[in-house]
Amino acid sequence: MSKPHVLITGGAGFIGSHLADLFLARDYRVTAMDNLITGQLTNIEHLVGNPDFAFIKQDVTNFIHVAGPVDAILHFASPASPIDYLELPIQTLKVGSLGTHKALGLAKEKKAKFLLASTSEVYGDPLVHPQPETYWGNVNPVGDRGVYDEAKRFAEAMTLAYNRYHGVETRIVRIFNTYGPRMRLNDGRALPAFMCQALEGDAITVFGDGSQTRSFCYVSDLVEGIFRLLNSDELEPTNIGNPNEVTIKEFAEEIRDLCGSKSEVIYKDLPSDDPKVRQPDITKARRVLEWEPQVDRREGLTKTLDYFRKELEKLGRISV
Ligand code: UDP
């Protein structure tokens, strides 16, 4: 019997490429599709030559064609860091709306399962803490982050409409802050910014007073949760993230100390609509998927630091 075939849009991205590795390791064939505006070929170069892997350079907001059978489509294409979606607002809106529509159309055509990468951003600046899936959120539709938040909210609605109207078998994962190797050094998110600054001996830029919180999940835990969700019967959105919450100030200091760096922490303006708190309620993932994170922050940060050191060394940028 031939191996099941999964299409990953955004397959050259940080999370998409880790998903490609996981599915290949579990005996799937994988096609990664990416237009490379935020994805990077270096994330999948180790897969070139693997007969079960293919790459298609394409923008998923246009009609998508994939030859032969497809068993599952994982729709992960999107700019995903606040700086990226500030710089690419129209592309962000288009990939969440038109791109989701195209990917769902392909799923319908191929009778494939469809899994949408949604986000904790659907909860906006939350007034309920921690955030369960039943919370409808507090999103500013016209703020800087609105292009991402609203596109993903639309994508969720579209996904369930294809389930209800066309009978496509759909899943929705709401991904909370995730980190690990293959994050882009300059994607502007807290972890890459802090690690590069600490390793290069630059000042560490905390936005606001650093009292805002996030809960960081190591990427291997995330992709395991997504794999289980795809193979479950759960139609409604499901949070996947690590509930271990930390203030951004503590997070900056933790990274600086782990890097053995003497960088000072400096404070800059808080971007607009920056959520004050964020922590996933993962009761449902525990119950339905029997999933919970296995990698604690110390271990995950140590592995991520190895990657950042190597990347900065290649660029000749390291100083500590
Ligand atoms: N942040 C920061 N310094 C940076 C980058 C981000 O203090 O150089 C803050 C940001 O304002 C937010 C938190 O870190 O409060 C997490 O930001 P990130 O961009 O990683 O993701 P978000 O969770 O906001 O989508």
Short mmCIF file of C-alpha atoms and ligand atoms in Angstrom, two decimals:
data_model
loop_
_atom_site.label_atom_id
_atom_site.label_comp_id
_atom_site.label_asym_id
_atom_site.label_seq_id
_atom_site.Cartn_x
_atom_site.Cartn_y
_atom_site.Cartn_z
CA MET A 1 0.00 0.00 0.00
CA SER A 2 1.28 3.45 -0.85
CA LYS A 3 2.06 5.83 1.96
CA PRO A 4 -0.50 8.51 2.90
CA HIS A 5 0.26 11.88 1.34
CA VAL A 6 0.09 15.15 3.27
CA LEU A 7 0.32 18.64 1.78
CA ILE A 8 1.71 21.30 4.11
CA THR A 9 1.16 24.89 3.02
CA GLY A 10 3.82 27.07 4.61
CA GLY A 11 5.96 23.93 4.57
CA ALA A 12 9.24 25.88 4.48
CA GLY A 13 8.28 27.89 7.55
CA PHE A 14 9.32 27.35 11.15
CA ILE A 15 6.41 25.14 12.20
CA GLY A 16 5.66 23.79 8.70
CA SER A 17 9.15 22.36 8.34
CA HIS A 18 8.99 20.64 11.74
CA LEU A 19 5.66 19.14 10.70
CA ALA A 20 7.28 17.88 7.49
CA ASP A 21 9.96 16.12 9.56
CA LEU A 22 7.37 14.55 11.87
CA PHE A 23 5.12 13.24 9.09
CA LEU A 24 8.08 11.83 7.13
CA ALA A 25 9.30 10.09 10.29
CA ARG A 26 5.84 8.54 10.65
CA ASP A 27 5.83 7.13 7.13
CA TYR A 28 3.86 9.73 5.22
CA ARG A 29 4.77 11.31 1.90
CA VAL A 30 5.02 15.06 2.30
CA THR A 31 4.61 17.90 -0.17
CA ALA A 32 5.62 21.29 1.19
CA MET A 33 4.20 24.35 -0.55
CA ASP A 34 5.52 27.83 0.17
CA ASN A 35 5.98 31.15 -1.62
CA LEU A 36 9.03 31.82 0.57
CA ILE A 37 8.05 35.34 1.61
CA THR A 38 8.66 34.40 5.24
CA GLY A 39 9.54 30.70 4.84
CA GLN A 40 13.16 29.71 4.13
CA LEU A 41 14.56 26.94 1.91
CA THR A 42 17.26 26.29 4.51
CA ASN A 43 14.50 24.89 6.78
CA ILE A 44 13.88 22.01 4.37
CA GLU A 45 17.25 21.62 2.64
CA HIS A 46 17.96 18.47 4.70
CA LEU A 47 14.90 16.87 3.05
CA VAL A 48 16.02 17.40 -0.53
CA GLY A 49 16.71 14.00 -2.08
CA ASN A 50 14.25 12.19 0.19
CA PRO A 51 11.99 10.31 -2.27
CA ASP A 52 8.98 10.88 0.01
CA PHE A 53 9.43 14.65 0.01
CA ALA A 54 8.58 17.28 -2.61
CA PHE A 55 8.62 21.06 -2.58
CA ILE A 56 6.40 23.32 -4.67
CA LYS A 57 7.09 27.05 -4.71
CA GLN A 58 3.68 28.62 -4.91
CA ASP A 59 1.49 31.31 -3.41
CA VAL A 60 -1.58 29.55 -2.00
CA THR A 61 -3.79 32.56 -2.56
CA ASN A 62 -3.84 31.53 -6.24
CA PHE A 63 -5.44 28.35 -7.56
CA ILE A 64 -3.52 25.35 -6.19
CA HIS A 65 -2.95 22.16 -8.11
CA VAL A 66 -1.34 19.04 -6.70
CA ALA A 67 -1.06 15.88 -8.81
CA GLY A 68 -2.44 12.56 -7.55
CA PRO A 69 -4.13 11.67 -4.28
CA VAL A 70 -3.81 13.83 -1.18
CA ASP A 71 -4.95 12.45 2.18
CA ALA A 72 -4.53 15.52 4.36
CA ILE A 73 -3.88 19.23 3.94
CA LEU A 74 -2.29 21.19 6.76
CA HIS A 75 -2.80 24.89 6.09
CA PHE A 76 0.12 26.66 7.78
CA ALA A 77 0.96 29.35 5.23
CA SER A 78 0.91 32.84 6.76
CA PRO A 79 3.21 35.54 8.00
CA ALA A 80 3.08 34.88 11.74
CA SER A 81 5.17 37.37 13.67
CA PRO A 82 3.80 40.83 14.56
CA ILE A 83 6.54 42.55 12.54
CA ASP A 84 5.85 40.35 9.51
CA TYR A 85 2.17 41.08 9.48
CA LEU A 86 2.79 44.78 9.98
CA GLU A 87 5.05 44.71 6.90
CA LEU A 88 2.84 42.35 4.91
CA PRO A 89 -0.71 43.32 5.93
CA ILE A 90 -2.42 42.56 2.62
CA GLN A 91 -0.60 39.25 2.11
CA THR A 92 -1.55 38.29 5.68
CA LEU A 93 -5.22 39.01 5.06
CA LYS A 94 -5.12 37.26 1.69
CA VAL A 95 -3.47 34.04 2.84
CA GLY A 96 -5.85 33.70 5.80
CA SER A 97 -8.92 34.32 3.63
CA LEU A 98 -8.26 33.51 -0.05
CA GLY A 99 -5.50 31.01 0.79
CA THR A 100 -7.74 29.15 3.25
CA HIS A 101 -10.49 29.07 0.63
CA LYS A 102 -8.13 27.61 -2.00
CA ALA A 103 -6.73 25.03 0.41
CA LEU A 104 -10.24 24.00 1.47
CA GLY A 105 -11.27 23.75 -2.19
CA LEU A 106 -8.37 21.39 -2.80
CA ALA A 107 -9.35 19.33 0.28
CA LYS A 108 -12.91 19.02 -1.06
CA GLU A 109 -11.66 18.02 -4.53
CA LYS A 110 -9.20 15.42 -3.15
CA LYS A 111 -11.53 14.23 -0.35
CA ALA A 112 -8.67 15.02 2.01
CA LYS A 113 -8.79 15.93 5.69
CA PHE A 114 -8.06 19.60 6.32
CA LEU A 115 -6.31 21.07 9.35
CA LEU A 116 -6.19 24.83 9.86
CA ALA A 117 -3.36 26.50 11.76
CA SER A 118 -5.26 29.05 13.82
CA THR A 119 -3.86 31.06 16.68
CA SER A 120 -4.24 32.34 20.21
CA GLU A 121 -4.54 35.75 18.49
CA VAL A 122 -8.23 34.93 17.92
CA TYR A 123 -8.59 35.73 21.65
CA GLY A 124 -7.04 39.19 21.10
CA ASP A 125 -6.17 41.01 24.34
CA PRO A 126 -8.08 38.50 26.44
CA LEU A 127 -10.47 39.38 29.23
CA VAL A 128 -10.66 35.74 30.34
CA HIS A 129 -7.52 34.13 31.72
CA PRO A 130 -6.32 31.47 30.97
CA GLN A 131 -8.08 31.16 27.61
CA PRO A 132 -10.38 28.17 27.02
CA GLU A 133 -11.63 27.42 23.48
CA THR A 134 -15.11 28.59 24.51
CA TYR A 135 -13.89 32.20 24.95
CA TRP A 136 -14.88 34.36 21.95
CA GLY A 137 -12.07 36.85 22.36
CA ASN A 138 -11.42 40.58 22.52
CA VAL A 139 -10.01 41.59 19.12
CA ASN A 140 -9.60 45.09 17.68
CA PRO A 141 -10.52 44.51 14.02
CA VAL A 142 -8.87 47.73 12.78
CA GLY A 143 -5.69 47.72 14.91
CA ASP A 144 -2.23 46.75 13.62
CA ARG A 145 -2.78 43.13 14.59
CA GLY A 146 -6.28 43.04 13.11
CA VAL A 147 -4.96 41.85 9.73
CA TYR A 148 -3.75 38.61 11.30
CA ASP A 149 -6.39 38.14 13.98
CA GLU A 150 -9.35 38.76 11.70
CA ALA A 151 -7.90 36.69 8.85
CA LYS A 152 -7.55 33.74 11.22
CA ARG A 153 -11.03 34.25 12.66
CA PHE A 154 -12.39 34.30 9.10
CA ALA A 155 -10.33 31.18 8.32
CA GLU A 156 -11.92 29.34 11.25
CA ALA A 157 -15.41 30.32 10.07
CA MET A 158 -14.59 29.24 6.50
CA THR A 159 -13.16 25.92 7.69
CA LEU A 160 -16.28 25.03 9.65
CA ALA A 161 -18.50 26.18 6.77
CA TYR A 162 -16.69 23.69 4.48
CA ASN A 163 -17.28 21.04 7.10
CA ARG A 164 -20.96 21.83 7.56
CA TYR A 165 -21.83 22.58 3.93
CA HIS A 166 -19.47 20.34 1.96
CA GLY A 167 -18.75 17.62 4.51
CA VAL A 168 -14.96 18.17 4.43
CA GLU A 169 -13.36 16.55 7.47
CA THR A 170 -11.80 19.53 9.22
CA ARG A 171 -9.69 20.26 12.31
CA ILE A 172 -8.66 23.60 13.82
CA VAL A 173 -5.64 24.07 16.06
CA ARG A 174 -5.22 27.31 18.00
CA ILE A 175 -1.47 27.65 18.37
CA PHE A 176 -0.02 29.62 21.29
CA ASN A 177 3.51 31.09 21.35
CA THR A 178 5.89 28.43 20.04
CA TYR A 179 9.69 28.44 19.84
CA GLY A 180 12.59 26.31 18.73
CA PRO A 181 15.23 25.85 16.04
CA ARG A 182 14.44 27.37 12.59
CA MET A 183 12.76 30.50 13.91
CA ARG A 184 13.99 33.32 11.70
CA LEU A 185 16.73 35.27 13.48
CA ASN A 186 15.16 38.58 12.48
CA ASP A 187 11.45 37.77 12.67
CA GLY A 188 11.06 40.34 15.43
CA ARG A 189 9.48 38.02 17.98
CA ALA A 190 10.60 38.11 21.57
CA LEU A 191 12.71 34.95 21.58
CA PRO A 192 14.74 35.52 18.38
CA ALA A 193 15.22 39.19 19.30
CA PHE A 194 16.39 38.42 22.87
CA MET A 195 18.67 35.53 21.84
CA CYS A 196 20.37 37.47 19.05
CA GLN A 197 20.77 40.53 21.28
CA ALA A 198 22.18 38.47 24.17
CA LEU A 199 24.60 36.53 21.94
CA GLU A 200 25.76 39.63 20.09
CA GLY A 201 26.19 41.62 23.29
CA ASP A 202 23.56 44.18 22.31
CA ALA A 203 20.95 45.68 24.65
CA ILE A 204 17.91 43.45 25.12
CA THR A 205 14.78 45.32 24.04
CA VAL A 206 11.80 44.67 26.29
CA PHE A 207 8.64 46.39 25.06
CA GLY A 208 6.53 48.20 27.66
CA ASP A 209 7.46 47.49 31.28
CA GLY A 210 7.81 43.77 30.56
CA SER A 211 4.95 42.80 32.89
CA GLN A 212 2.91 41.35 29.98
CA THR A 213 2.91 37.56 30.00
CA ARG A 214 3.24 34.79 27.43
CA SER A 215 3.38 30.98 27.69
CA PHE A 216 5.99 29.38 25.43
CA CYS A 217 5.69 25.89 23.93
CA TYR A 218 8.64 23.99 22.46
CA VAL A 219 8.07 23.10 18.82
CA SER A 220 8.38 19.29 19.22
CA ASP A 221 5.49 19.37 21.71
CA LEU A 222 3.40 21.49 19.37
CA VAL A 223 3.80 19.25 16.31
CA GLU A 224 2.98 16.15 18.36
CA GLY A 225 -0.26 17.83 19.48
CA ILE A 226 -1.09 18.72 15.87
CA PHE A 227 -0.44 15.15 14.72
CA ARG A 228 -2.79 13.83 17.37
CA LEU A 229 -5.45 16.41 16.54
CA LEU A 230 -5.37 15.50 12.83
CA ASN A 231 -5.94 11.86 13.76
CA SER A 232 -8.71 12.61 16.27
CA ASP A 233 -12.40 13.27 15.60
CA GLU A 234 -12.35 16.75 17.15
CA LEU A 235 -14.08 19.30 14.89
CA GLU A 236 -14.12 22.30 17.20
CA PRO A 237 -11.01 24.49 17.67
CA THR A 238 -8.43 23.04 20.06
CA ASN A 239 -5.75 24.97 21.96
CA ILE A 240 -2.22 23.60 21.77
CA GLY A 241 0.37 25.37 23.88
CA ASN A 242 2.35 25.21 27.07
CA PRO A 243 0.49 26.70 30.08
CA ASN A 244 3.73 27.64 31.85
CA GLU A 245 3.35 31.44 31.91
CA VAL A 246 6.17 33.97 32.32
CA THR A 247 6.47 37.77 32.18
CA ILE A 248 8.42 39.09 29.21
CA LYS A 249 10.89 40.75 31.57
CA GLU A 250 11.62 37.43 33.31
CA PHE A 251 11.85 35.74 29.92
CA ALA A 252 14.42 38.29 28.71
CA GLU A 253 16.53 37.80 31.85
CA GLU A 254 16.27 34.02 31.62
CA ILE A 255 17.56 34.08 28.03
CA ARG A 256 20.35 36.54 28.86
CA ASP A 257 21.54 34.35 31.76
CA LEU A 258 21.32 31.15 29.72
CA CYS A 259 23.46 32.80 27.01
CA GLY A 260 26.01 33.82 29.64
CA SER A 261 25.60 37.37 28.37
CA LYS A 262 26.07 40.68 30.14
CA SER A 263 23.67 42.58 27.89
CA GLU A 264 21.59 45.19 29.68
CA VAL A 265 17.81 45.10 29.43
CA ILE A 266 16.32 48.30 27.99
CA TYR A 267 12.67 49.29 27.69
CA LYS A 268 10.95 50.46 24.51
CA ASP A 269 7.39 51.47 23.63
CA LEU A 270 4.80 48.73 23.79
CA PRO A 271 3.32 48.04 20.31
CA SER A 272 -0.39 48.79 19.97
CA ASP A 273 -2.87 46.11 21.04
CA ASP A 274 -0.09 43.97 22.53
CA PRO A 275 -1.98 41.40 24.66
CA LYS A 276 -1.34 41.87 28.39
CA VAL A 277 -1.66 38.21 29.29
CA ARG A 278 -1.75 34.91 27.45
CA GLN A 279 -1.96 31.36 28.72
CA PRO A 280 -3.68 28.41 27.06
CA ASP A 281 -6.26 26.38 28.91
CA ILE A 282 -5.33 22.92 27.60
CA THR A 283 -7.96 20.91 29.50
CA LYS A 284 -9.49 19.83 26.21
CA ALA A 285 -6.20 18.75 24.57
CA ARG A 286 -5.39 16.74 27.69
CA ARG A 287 -8.79 15.04 27.62
CA VAL A 288 -9.38 14.51 23.90
CA LEU A 289 -5.81 14.04 22.62
CA GLU A 290 -4.19 12.76 25.82
CA TRP A 291 -1.58 15.39 25.05
CA GLU A 292 0.43 17.71 27.23
CA PRO A 293 3.82 19.40 26.82
CA GLN A 294 6.87 17.30 27.73
CA VAL A 295 9.70 19.82 27.24
CA ASP A 296 10.23 22.39 29.97
CA ARG A 297 11.45 25.89 29.16
CA ARG A 298 15.01 25.37 30.34
CA GLU A 299 15.46 22.31 28.12
CA GLY A 300 13.72 23.91 25.14
CA LEU A 301 15.67 27.15 25.43
CA THR A 302 18.96 25.24 25.65
CA LYS A 303 18.20 23.39 22.39
CA THR A 304 17.10 26.62 20.72
CA LEU A 305 20.23 28.40 21.89
CA ASP A 306 22.40 25.75 20.15
CA TYR A 307 20.63 26.59 16.91
CA PHE A 308 20.93 30.36 17.32
CA ARG A 309 24.64 30.13 18.20
CA LYS A 310 25.34 28.07 15.07
CA GLU A 311 23.35 30.40 12.82
CA LEU A 312 25.05 33.51 14.20
CA GLU A 313 28.47 31.85 13.91
CA LYS A 314 27.79 31.13 10.23
CA LEU A 315 27.07 34.83 9.77
CA GLY A 316 30.14 35.83 11.80
CA ARG A 317 27.91 37.79 14.18
CA ILE A 318 28.63 36.11 17.49
CA SER A 319 30.54 37.86 20.26
CA VAL A 320 29.88 35.91 23.51
N1 UDP B 1 8.61 41.80 22.79
C1 UDP B 1 9.61 42.50 23.44
N2 UDP B 1 10.78 42.77 22.76
C2 UDP B 1 10.99 42.36 21.48
C3 UDP B 1 9.98 41.62 20.84
C4 UDP B 1 8.79 41.36 21.52
O1 UDP B 1 9.46 42.88 24.61
O2 UDP B 1 12.08 42.66 20.94
C5 UDP B 1 7.37 41.54 23.53
C6 UDP B 1 6.09 41.87 22.76
O3 UDP B 1 5.73 43.23 22.93
C7 UDP B 1 5.10 40.93 23.40
C8 UDP B 1 5.95 39.71 23.78
O4 UDP B 1 7.29 40.17 23.78
O5 UDP B 1 4.56 41.50 24.57
C9 UDP B 1 5.83 38.56 22.81
O6 UDP B 1 6.02 39.09 21.54
P1 UDP B 1 6.12 38.20 20.23
O7 UDP B 1 6.37 39.13 19.11
O8 UDP B 1 7.13 37.13 20.44
O9 UDP B 1 4.73 37.48 20.05
P2 UDP B 1 3.21 37.83 20.40
O10 UDP B 1 2.91 36.91 21.51
O11 UDP B 1 3.07 39.27 20.83
O12 UDP B 1 2.48 37.54 19.16
#
